[in-house]
C-alpha cells in the first residue's frame, strides 16, 4: 500500500494490497478499498472517477449561467 500525505483511514477499513491512496484521500469506516488501484478524494474514489467529477465541478459555473439564461428565456416566452 502506498499512502500520500494527510490520508485518513476510518476504523475497521480494509485496504487491499498494492492500493495507492493519493493526498488527502479518506477511506470511511468499515469500507473496503480494492488493491492494485489508485484512489483520491473523500470518500476515496477511483482516480479516474475522481478526476471526472473534478472536471464536472469546474464546469458548474458555466452550466449554472446557462440554466439561468434558459430560465429567463422560458419566462419571456411564457409571458407572451
Short mmCIF file of N, CA and C in Angstrom, two decimals:
data_model
loop_
_atom_site.label_atom_id
_atom_site.label_comp_id
_atom_site.label_asym_id
_atom_site.label_seq_id
_atom_site.Cartn_x
_atom_site.Cartn_y
_atom_site.Cartn_z
N UNK A 1 0.85 -1.18 0.00
CA UNK A 1 0.00 0.00 0.00
C UNK A 1 0.89 1.23 0.00
N UNK A 2 0.51 2.21 -0.84
CA UNK A 2 1.21 3.50 -0.87
C UNK A 2 0.21 4.56 -0.45
N UNK A 3 0.61 5.37 0.56
CA UNK A 3 -0.26 6.44 1.03
C UNK A 3 0.48 7.77 0.97
N UNK A 4 -0.14 8.75 0.35
CA UNK A 4 0.43 10.09 0.29
C UNK A 4 0.08 10.83 1.59
N UNK A 5 0.45 12.09 1.65
CA UNK A 5 0.24 12.86 2.87
C UNK A 5 -1.23 13.10 3.20
N UNK A 6 -1.51 13.18 4.48
CA UNK A 6 -2.81 13.52 5.04
C UNK A 6 -3.92 12.55 4.62
N UNK A 7 -3.60 11.29 4.46
CA UNK A 7 -4.61 10.28 4.17
C UNK A 7 -5.29 9.90 5.49
N UNK A 8 -6.60 9.77 5.44
CA UNK A 8 -7.34 9.35 6.62
C UNK A 8 -7.98 8.00 6.39
N UNK A 9 -7.88 7.14 7.39
CA UNK A 9 -8.46 5.80 7.28
C UNK A 9 -9.33 5.57 8.51
N UNK A 10 -10.61 5.29 8.27
CA UNK A 10 -11.56 5.06 9.36
C UNK A 10 -11.36 3.70 10.00
N UNK A 11 -11.97 3.55 11.17
CA UNK A 11 -11.91 2.28 11.91
C UNK A 11 -12.43 1.13 11.07
N UNK A 12 -11.78 0.02 11.16
CA UNK A 12 -12.17 -1.24 10.51
C UNK A 12 -12.20 -1.15 8.98
N UNK A 13 -11.55 -0.16 8.39
CA UNK A 13 -11.46 -0.08 6.93
C UNK A 13 -10.47 -1.13 6.45
N UNK A 14 -10.68 -1.64 5.26
CA UNK A 14 -9.80 -2.65 4.68
C UNK A 14 -9.17 -2.06 3.42
N UNK A 15 -7.84 -2.02 3.39
CA UNK A 15 -7.09 -1.50 2.24
C UNK A 15 -6.45 -2.70 1.54
N UNK A 16 -6.80 -2.91 0.29
CA UNK A 16 -6.25 -4.04 -0.47
C UNK A 16 -4.77 -3.87 -0.79
N UNK A 17 -4.11 -4.99 -1.07
CA UNK A 17 -2.68 -4.99 -1.38
C UNK A 17 -2.39 -4.14 -2.61
N UNK A 18 -1.34 -3.38 -2.58
CA UNK A 18 -0.85 -2.54 -3.67
C UNK A 18 -1.81 -1.41 -4.04
N UNK A 19 -2.70 -1.04 -3.13
CA UNK A 19 -3.58 0.12 -3.36
C UNK A 19 -2.75 1.39 -3.21
N UNK A 20 -3.13 2.43 -3.93
CA UNK A 20 -2.48 3.73 -3.83
C UNK A 20 -3.53 4.74 -3.37
N UNK A 21 -3.26 5.39 -2.24
CA UNK A 21 -4.16 6.41 -1.71
C UNK A 21 -3.48 7.76 -1.89
N UNK A 22 -4.06 8.59 -2.75
CA UNK A 22 -3.48 9.90 -3.04
C UNK A 22 -3.67 10.86 -1.87
N UNK A 23 -3.00 12.00 -1.96
CA UNK A 23 -3.04 13.01 -0.90
C UNK A 23 -4.45 13.37 -0.48
N UNK A 24 -4.67 13.39 0.81
CA UNK A 24 -5.93 13.73 1.46
C UNK A 24 -7.07 12.77 1.13
N UNK A 25 -6.76 11.60 0.64
CA UNK A 25 -7.80 10.59 0.41
C UNK A 25 -8.36 10.17 1.77
N UNK A 26 -9.64 9.86 1.78
CA UNK A 26 -10.26 9.41 3.02
C UNK A 26 -11.04 8.13 2.82
N UNK A 27 -10.65 7.10 3.53
CA UNK A 27 -11.37 5.83 3.48
C UNK A 27 -12.28 5.80 4.70
N UNK A 28 -13.57 5.78 4.46
CA UNK A 28 -14.54 5.83 5.54
C UNK A 28 -14.52 4.56 6.37
N UNK A 29 -15.01 4.64 7.62
CA UNK A 29 -15.01 3.47 8.50
C UNK A 29 -15.74 2.28 7.87
N UNK A 30 -15.20 1.12 8.09
CA UNK A 30 -15.77 -0.16 7.63
C UNK A 30 -15.90 -0.28 6.12
N UNK A 31 -15.20 0.56 5.37
CA UNK A 31 -15.24 0.47 3.91
C UNK A 31 -14.08 -0.36 3.40
N UNK A 32 -14.22 -0.88 2.19
CA UNK A 32 -13.18 -1.70 1.58
C UNK A 32 -12.66 -0.99 0.34
N UNK A 33 -11.34 -0.92 0.22
CA UNK A 33 -10.67 -0.34 -0.94
C UNK A 33 -9.92 -1.48 -1.62
N UNK A 34 -10.26 -1.73 -2.88
CA UNK A 34 -9.63 -2.83 -3.61
C UNK A 34 -8.15 -2.56 -3.84
N UNK A 35 -7.38 -3.60 -3.96
CA UNK A 35 -5.96 -3.49 -4.22
C UNK A 35 -5.65 -3.21 -5.68
N UNK A 36 -4.41 -2.84 -5.96
CA UNK A 36 -3.90 -2.61 -7.31
C UNK A 36 -4.65 -1.51 -8.06
N UNK A 37 -5.19 -0.53 -7.31
CA UNK A 37 -5.88 0.61 -7.91
C UNK A 37 -5.47 1.87 -7.16
N UNK A 38 -5.67 3.02 -7.82
CA UNK A 38 -5.36 4.31 -7.21
C UNK A 38 -6.66 4.99 -6.79
N UNK A 39 -6.63 5.65 -5.62
CA UNK A 39 -7.81 6.31 -5.07
C UNK A 39 -7.45 7.72 -4.64
N UNK A 40 -8.40 8.63 -4.83
CA UNK A 40 -8.25 10.02 -4.40
C UNK A 40 -9.57 10.49 -3.82
N UNK A 41 -9.54 11.56 -3.06
CA UNK A 41 -10.74 12.22 -2.57
C UNK A 41 -11.29 11.62 -1.30
N UNK A 42 -12.30 12.31 -0.77
CA UNK A 42 -13.01 11.85 0.42
C UNK A 42 -14.49 11.92 0.14
N UNK A 43 -15.21 10.82 0.15
CA UNK A 43 -14.69 9.48 0.38
C UNK A 43 -13.81 9.03 -0.78
N UNK A 44 -12.89 8.15 -0.49
CA UNK A 44 -11.94 7.68 -1.50
C UNK A 44 -12.67 7.07 -2.68
N UNK A 45 -12.29 7.54 -3.88
CA UNK A 45 -12.87 7.05 -5.13
C UNK A 45 -11.74 6.69 -6.07
N UNK A 46 -12.07 5.87 -7.04
CA UNK A 46 -11.08 5.55 -8.06
C UNK A 46 -10.54 6.84 -8.68
N UNK A 47 -9.27 6.86 -9.00
CA UNK A 47 -8.62 8.06 -9.51
C UNK A 47 -9.32 8.62 -10.74
N UNK A 48 -9.65 7.79 -11.68
CA UNK A 48 -10.31 8.24 -12.92
C UNK A 48 -11.67 8.87 -12.60
N UNK A 49 -12.45 8.21 -11.74
CA UNK A 49 -13.75 8.74 -11.34
C UNK A 49 -13.59 10.09 -10.63
N UNK A 50 -12.59 10.17 -9.76
CA UNK A 50 -12.32 11.42 -9.04
C UNK A 50 -12.01 12.55 -10.01
N UNK A 51 -11.15 12.30 -10.98
CA UNK A 51 -10.79 13.34 -11.95
C UNK A 51 -11.99 13.74 -12.82
N UNK A 52 -12.82 12.77 -13.19
CA UNK A 52 -14.01 13.07 -13.98
C UNK A 52 -14.94 13.99 -13.21
N UNK A 53 -15.18 13.69 -11.95
CA UNK A 53 -16.06 14.52 -11.13
C UNK A 53 -15.46 15.89 -10.86
N UNK A 54 -14.17 15.96 -10.71
CA UNK A 54 -13.49 17.24 -10.53
C UNK A 54 -13.66 18.10 -11.78
N UNK A 55 -13.58 17.49 -12.95
CA UNK A 55 -13.80 18.21 -14.20
C UNK A 55 -15.22 18.75 -14.29
N UNK A 56 -16.20 17.98 -13.82
CA UNK A 56 -17.58 18.44 -13.81
C UNK A 56 -17.74 19.65 -12.89
N UNK A 57 -17.06 19.63 -11.76
CA UNK A 57 -17.14 20.77 -10.84
C UNK A 57 -16.62 22.04 -11.49
N UNK A 58 -15.58 21.93 -12.29
CA UNK A 58 -15.04 23.10 -12.98
C UNK A 58 -16.04 23.70 -13.97
N UNK A 59 -16.92 22.88 -14.50
CA UNK A 59 -17.90 23.36 -15.49
C UNK A 59 -19.21 23.83 -14.86
N UNK A 60 -19.38 23.66 -13.56
CA UNK A 60 -20.63 24.04 -12.91
C UNK A 60 -20.99 25.52 -13.06
N UNK A 61 -20.06 26.47 -12.89
CA UNK A 61 -20.45 27.87 -13.05
C UNK A 61 -21.03 28.18 -14.43
N UNK A 62 -20.44 27.63 -15.48
CA UNK A 62 -20.96 27.84 -16.83
C UNK A 62 -22.34 27.21 -17.00
N UNK A 63 -22.51 26.02 -16.44
CA UNK A 63 -23.80 25.33 -16.54
C UNK A 63 -24.88 26.13 -15.79
N UNK A 64 -24.54 26.66 -14.64
CA UNK A 64 -25.49 27.45 -13.88
C UNK A 64 -25.89 28.71 -14.64
N UNK A 65 -24.93 29.38 -15.26
CA UNK A 65 -25.23 30.57 -16.06
C UNK A 65 -26.15 30.22 -17.22
N UNK A 66 -25.89 29.09 -17.86
CA UNK A 66 -26.73 28.65 -18.97
C UNK A 66 -28.16 28.34 -18.50
N UNK A 67 -28.29 27.70 -17.37
CA UNK A 67 -29.61 27.38 -16.82
C UNK A 67 -30.38 28.66 -16.51
N UNK A 68 -29.69 29.63 -15.91
CA UNK A 68 -30.34 30.91 -15.60
C UNK A 68 -30.81 31.61 -16.88
N UNK A 69 -29.99 31.59 -17.92
CA UNK A 69 -30.36 32.22 -19.19
C UNK A 69 -31.55 31.50 -19.81
N UNK A 70 -31.56 30.18 -19.77
CA UNK A 70 -32.68 29.41 -20.31
C UNK A 70 -33.96 29.66 -19.52
N UNK A 71 -33.82 29.76 -18.21
CA UNK A 71 -34.98 30.03 -17.36
C UNK A 71 -35.57 31.41 -17.70
N UNK A 72 -34.69 32.38 -17.87
CA UNK A 72 -35.15 33.73 -18.22
C UNK A 72 -35.85 33.72 -19.57
N UNK A 73 -35.26 33.03 -20.53
CA UNK A 73 -35.86 32.93 -21.87
C UNK A 73 -37.22 32.24 -21.82
N UNK A 74 -37.32 31.20 -21.04
CA UNK A 74 -38.59 30.48 -20.88
C UNK A 74 -39.65 31.39 -20.28
N UNK A 75 -39.29 32.15 -19.26
CA UNK A 75 -40.23 33.09 -18.63
C UNK A 75 -40.70 34.14 -19.65
N UNK A 76 -39.78 34.59 -20.49
CA UNK A 76 -40.15 35.57 -21.54
C UNK A 76 -41.14 34.95 -22.51
N UNK A 77 -40.90 33.73 -22.93
CA UNK A 77 -41.77 33.06 -23.89
C UNK A 77 -43.14 32.77 -23.27
N UNK A 78 -43.18 32.40 -21.99
CA UNK A 78 -44.45 32.10 -21.34
C UNK A 78 -45.28 33.36 -21.09
N UNK A 79 -44.65 34.49 -20.97
CA UNK A 79 -45.37 35.73 -20.68
C UNK A 79 -46.02 36.34 -21.92
N UNK A 80 -45.74 35.80 -23.09
CA UNK A 80 -46.33 36.31 -24.34
C UNK A 80 -47.79 35.98 -24.46
#
